[in-house]
Coordinates of N, CA and C and ligand atoms in Angstrom, one line a residue:
M1 N 14.1 13.0 1.0 CA 13.8 11.7 1.5 C 14.6 10.4 0.9
S2 N 14.8 9.6 1.8 CA 15.8 8.4 1.4 C 15.1 7.3 0.7
T3 N 15.8 6.8 -0.1 CA 15.3 5.7 -1.3 C 14.9 4.6 -0.4
T4 N 13.8 4.0 -0.6 CA 13.1 3.0 0.0 C 13.1 1.7 -1.0
I5 N 12.8 0.5 -0.4 CA 12.6 -0.6 -1.1 C 11.6 -0.2 -2.2
F6 N 10.5 0.4 -1.8 CA 9.3 0.8 -2.8 C 9.7 1.6 -3.8
T7 N 10.6 2.6 -3.4 CA 11.1 3.6 -4.6 C 11.8 2.5 -5.7
K8 N 12.5 1.4 -5.2 CA 13.2 0.7 -6.0 C 12.3 -0.1 -6.8
I9 N 11.0 -0.6 -6.4 CA 10.2 -1.2 -7.1 C 9.6 -0.4 -8.3
I10 N 9.1 1.0 -7.8 CA 8.7 2.0 -8.7 C 9.4 2.2 -10.0
Q11 N 10.8 2.2 -9.5 CA 11.9 2.5 -10.7 C 12.3 1.2 -11.4
R12 N 11.8 0.1 -11.0 CA 11.9 -1.2 -11.7 C 13.4 -1.6 -11.4
E13 N 13.8 -1.3 -10.2 CA 15.3 -1.9 -9.9 C 15.1 -3.1 -9.3
I14 N 14.1 -3.4 -8.6 CA 13.8 -4.8 -8.0 C 12.5 -5.1 -8.5
P15 N 12.4 -6.5 -8.7 CA 10.9 -7.1 -9.2 C 9.8 -7.1 -8.2
A16 N 8.7 -7.0 -8.7 CA 7.5 -7.1 -7.9 C 6.3 -7.5 -8.7
R17 N 5.4 -8.0 -8.0 CA 4.0 -8.3 -8.8 C 3.2 -7.3 -8.8
I18 N 3.2 -6.6 -9.7 CA 2.5 -5.3 -10.0 C 1.0 -5.6 -10.6
E19 N 0.1 -5.0 -9.7 CA -1.3 -5.2 -10.2 C -2.0 -3.9 -10.7
Y20 N -1.4 -2.8 -10.4 CA -2.0 -1.5 -10.7 C -0.9 -0.5 -10.8
E21 N -1.1 0.6 -11.7 CA 0.0 1.6 -11.6 C -0.7 2.8 -12.5
D22 N -0.4 4.0 -11.8 CA -0.8 5.1 -12.4 C 0.2 6.2 -12.2
D23 N -0.2 7.5 -12.3 CA 1.0 8.7 -12.1 C 1.3 8.7 -10.7
E24 N 0.3 8.5 -9.8 CA 0.5 8.7 -8.3 C 0.8 7.6 -7.4
V25 N 0.1 6.3 -7.9 CA 0.5 5.2 -7.2 C 0.8 4.0 -7.8
I26 N 1.4 2.8 -7.3 CA 1.4 1.7 -7.7 C 1.0 0.6 -6.6
A27 N 0.3 -0.5 -7.1 CA 0.0 -1.5 -6.2 C 0.6 -2.9 -6.6
I28 N 1.1 -3.5 -5.6 CA 1.8 -4.7 -5.7 C 1.3 -5.9 -4.8
H29 N 1.8 -7.0 -4.8 CA 1.4 -7.8 -3.9 C 2.5 -8.0 -2.9
D30 N 2.0 -8.1 -1.5 CA 3.1 -8.2 -0.4 C 3.8 -9.4 -0.5
I31 N 5.1 -9.2 -0.5 CA 5.9 -10.5 -0.4 C 5.7 -11.5 0.7
Q32 N 5.3 -11.2 1.8 CA 5.0 -12.0 3.0 C 3.4 -11.9 3.1
P33 N 2.6 -12.3 2.3 CA 1.2 -12.0 2.6 C 0.6 -12.6 3.8
Q34 N -0.2 -11.8 4.6 CA -0.8 -12.3 5.8 C -2.3 -12.9 5.5
A35 N -2.8 -12.9 4.4 CA -3.9 -13.5 4.1 C -3.9 -13.7 2.7
P36 N -5.0 -14.6 2.1 CA -5.0 -14.9 0.8 C -4.9 -13.8 -0.3
V37 N -5.4 -12.6 0.2 CA -5.2 -11.5 -0.7 C -4.5 -10.3 0.2
H38 N -3.4 -10.0 -0.3 CA -2.6 -9.0 0.4 C -1.7 -8.3 -0.4
L39 N -2.4 -7.0 -0.9 CA -1.9 -6.1 -1.7 C -1.2 -4.7 -0.9
L40 N -0.4 -4.0 -1.6 CA 0.0 -2.7 -1.0 C -0.1 -1.7 -2.0
V41 N -0.9 -0.6 -1.6 CA -1.1 0.6 -2.7 C -0.1 1.4 -2.0
I42 N 0.9 1.8 -2.9 CA 2.1 2.6 -2.5 C 2.1 3.9 -3.3
S43 N 2.1 4.9 -2.5 CA 2.3 6.4 -3.1 C 3.7 6.4 -3.9
K44 N 3.5 7.0 -5.0 CA 4.9 7.3 -5.7 C 5.8 8.3 -5.1
E45 N 5.0 9.4 -4.4 CA 5.8 10.3 -3.8 C 6.0 9.7 -2.5
P46 N 7.7 9.7 -2.1 CA 7.7 8.7 -1.0 C 7.8 9.5 0.4
Y47 N 6.5 9.9 0.7 CA 6.4 10.4 2.1 C 6.7 9.4 3.1
P48 N 7.6 9.6 4.0 CA 7.9 8.5 5.0 C 6.7 7.9 5.6
T49 N 6.0 8.7 6.3 CA 4.9 8.1 6.9 C 3.6 9.1 6.8
V50 N 2.4 8.7 7.1 CA 1.2 9.6 6.8 C 1.2 10.9 7.6
N51 N 2.0 10.9 8.8 CA 2.4 12.2 9.5 C 3.0 13.4 8.6
D52 N 3.8 12.8 7.4 CA 4.4 13.8 6.4 C 3.8 14.2 5.4
V53 N 2.5 13.6 5.3 CA 1.7 14.1 4.0 C 0.9 15.5 4.3
P54 N 1.3 16.4 3.3 CA 0.9 17.8 3.8 C -0.5 18.0 3.4
E55 N -1.1 18.8 4.0 CA -2.7 19.3 3.9 C -3.0 19.3 2.4
G56 N -2.1 19.8 1.7 CA -2.3 20.0 0.3 C -2.5 18.6 -0.5
Q57 N -2.1 17.7 0.1 CA -1.8 16.3 -0.6 C -3.0 15.5 -0.1
V58 N -4.1 15.8 0.5 CA -5.0 15.1 1.1 C -5.6 14.2 -0.1
Q59 N -5.6 14.7 -1.3 CA -6.3 14.1 -2.4 C -5.5 12.6 -2.6
L60 N -4.2 12.6 -2.4 CA -3.4 11.3 -2.6 C -3.9 10.4 -1.5
L61 N -4.2 10.6 -0.5 CA -4.7 9.6 0.5 C -6.1 9.0 -0.2
G62 N -6.9 9.7 -0.4 CA -8.2 9.4 -0.9 C -7.8 8.5 -2.2
K63 N -7.0 8.9 -3.0 CA -6.5 8.2 -4.3 C -6.1 6.7 -3.8
M64 N -5.4 6.7 -2.9 CA -5.0 5.3 -2.1 C -6.1 4.3 -1.8
M65 N -7.1 5.2 -1.2 CA -8.3 4.3 -0.8 C -9.2 4.0 -2.0
M66 N -9.3 4.8 -3.0 CA -10.1 4.3 -4.1 C -9.4 3.2 -5.0
V67 N -8.1 3.2 -5.1 CA -7.4 2.1 -5.7 C -7.6 0.8 -4.9
A68 N -7.4 1.0 -3.5 CA -7.7 -0.1 -2.8 C -9.0 -0.9 -2.9
K69 N -10.2 0.1 -3.0 CA -11.5 -0.4 -3.2 C -11.6 -1.0 -4.5
Q70 N -10.9 -0.7 -5.5 CA -11.0 -1.1 -6.9 C -10.3 -2.5 -6.9
L71 N -9.3 -2.5 -6.1 CA -8.4 -3.9 -6.1 C -9.4 -4.8 -5.5
A72 N -10.0 -4.4 -4.3 CA -10.8 -5.5 -3.6 C -12.0 -6.1 -4.4
Q73 N -12.4 -5.0 -5.3 CA -13.6 -5.6 -6.2 C -12.7 -6.7 -7.3
K74 N -11.6 -6.2 -7.8 CA -11.0 -7.1 -8.6 C -10.7 -8.5 -8.1
F75 N -10.4 -8.6 -6.8 CA -10.0 -9.7 -6.3 C -11.1 -10.5 -5.6
S76 N -12.3 -9.9 -5.8 CA -13.5 -10.6 -5.3 C -13.6 -10.7 -3.8
I77 N -13.2 -9.7 -3.1 CA -13.4 -9.7 -1.8 C -14.1 -8.4 -1.2
A78 N -14.7 -7.7 -2.2 CA -15.5 -6.4 -1.9 C -16.3 -6.6 -0.8
E79 N -17.1 -7.9 -1.2 CA -18.4 -8.1 -0.5 C -18.2 -9.1 0.7
S80 N -17.3 -9.9 0.7 CA -16.9 -10.9 1.9 C -16.3 -9.9 2.8
G81 N -15.5 -9.0 2.4 CA -14.8 -7.9 3.4 C -13.3 -8.1 3.3
Y82 N -12.9 -6.8 3.8 CA -11.3 -6.6 3.8 C -11.0 -5.6 4.7
R83 N -9.7 -5.6 5.0 CA -9.1 -4.4 5.7 C -8.2 -3.6 5.2
L84 N -8.1 -2.5 5.6 CA -7.3 -1.5 4.8 C -6.5 -0.9 6.2
V85 N -5.2 -1.0 6.1 CA -4.1 -0.6 7.3 C -3.1 0.2 6.6
M86 N -2.9 1.5 7.3 CA -1.6 2.1 7.2 C -1.0 2.2 8.4
N87 N 0.1 1.4 8.5 CA 0.9 1.5 9.7 C 1.8 2.9 9.8
C88 N 1.9 3.3 10.9 CA 2.7 4.6 11.0 C 3.7 4.5 12.4
N89 N 4.9 4.6 12.0 CA 6.0 4.8 13.0 C 6.0 3.3 13.8
P90 N 7.0 3.3 14.7 CA 7.4 2.0 15.6 C 6.0 1.4 16.0
D91 N 5.4 2.2 16.9 CA 4.3 1.7 17.6 C 3.1 1.1 16.7
G92 N 3.1 1.7 15.7 CA 2.2 1.3 14.5 C 2.5 0.1 13.8
G93 N 3.9 -0.4 14.1 CA 4.4 -1.7 13.2 C 4.8 -1.2 12.0
Q94 N 5.2 0.0 11.7 CA 5.7 0.4 10.2 C 7.1 -0.1 10.2
V95 N 7.4 -0.8 8.9 CA 8.7 -1.4 8.5 C 9.3 -0.6 7.7
V96 N 8.6 -0.3 6.6 CA 8.9 0.3 5.3 C 8.5 1.9 5.5
Y97 N 9.5 2.8 5.4 CA 9.1 4.2 5.8 C 8.9 5.0 4.4
H98 N 7.8 4.5 3.8 CA 7.2 5.1 2.5 C 5.9 4.9 2.2
I99 N 5.0 5.8 2.5 CA 3.4 5.3 2.7 C 3.0 4.4 1.8
H100 N 2.2 3.3 2.3 CA 1.5 2.4 1.6 C 0.4 1.8 2.6
L101 N -0.6 1.7 1.6 CA -1.9 1.0 2.3 C -2.0 -0.6 2.1
H102 N -2.1 -1.3 3.2 CA -2.5 -2.8 2.9 C -3.8 -2.9 2.7
V103 N -4.1 -3.8 1.8 CA -5.4 -4.4 1.4 C -5.3 -6.0 1.8
I104 N -6.0 -6.1 2.8 CA -6.1 -7.6 3.3 C -7.2 -8.3 3.3
G105 N -7.4 -9.4 2.7 CA -8.8 -10.0 2.8 C -8.6 -11.5 2.3
G106 N -9.9 -12.1 2.0 CA -9.8 -13.5 1.4 C -9.9 -14.5 2.5
K107 N -10.0 -14.1 3.7 CA -10.4 -15.0 5.0 C -11.1 -14.0 6.0
K108 N -11.5 -14.8 7.0 CA -12.1 -14.2 8.3 C -10.9 -13.4 9.0
L109 N -10.9 -12.2 9.2 CA -9.6 -11.7 9.6 C -10.0 -11.4 11.3
G110 N -8.9 -11.6 12.3 CA -9.0 -11.4 13.6 C -9.3 -10.1 14.2
T111 N -9.5 -9.9 15.3 CA -9.5 -8.4 15.7 C -8.2 -7.9 15.9
M112 N -8.5 -6.6 15.7 CA -7.3 -5.7 15.8 C -6.5 -5.9 17.2
A113 N -5.2 -5.5 17.2 CA -4.4 -5.7 18.4 C -4.7 -4.4 19.2
Ligands
AMP1 P1 4.7 -2.0 7.1 O1 4.8 -3.0 8.3 O2 3.3 -1.5 7.1 O3 5.9 -1.0 6.7 O4 4.6 -2.9 5.9 C1 5.7 -3.4 5.1 C2 5.2 -4.4 4.0 O5 6.1 -4.4 2.9 C3 5.3 -5.9 4.7 O6 4.1 -6.3 4.7 C4 6.3 -6.6 3.8 O7 6.0 -7.9 3.8 C5 6.2 -5.7 2.7 N1 7.5 -6.0 1.6 C6 8.7 -5.6 2.0 N2 9.6 -6.0 1.0 C7 8.7 -6.2 0.0 C8 8.8 -6.3 -1.4 N3 10.1 -6.5 -1.9 N4 7.9 -6.7 -2.2 C9 6.6 -6.5 -1.6 N5 6.4 -6.5 -0.5 C10 7.4 -6.2 0.4

């Protein structure tokens, strides 16, 4: 799998605002936030898209959701509400081919496209 900008963040080759890290994931603030709270929960294993995650790694996807939930609580948007988005491939709007979950909230979000 090719090196991505997120791999460089994980390896501390480029800076990021890191909110959380463990053996499996890292969570950072999005550099171009779409809402007052916009975090990215990034898998340390650089699967390019969710399509590439093997059945045996389903736990990783659950872990990303659990970390997102905890961050929503930390940033006080759990009750007001937030959106979790994982873009996949060009029609899904994916830009960085290294799986990540967007955690977006802190304002009333519009309807999905
Ligand atoms: P996606 O369209 O789902 O691939 O989203 C990629 C996200 O990564 C976008 O929201 C970008 O703003 C964000 N992003 C790209 N480079 C960086 C970076 N160096 N630090 C933080 N977020 C980034």
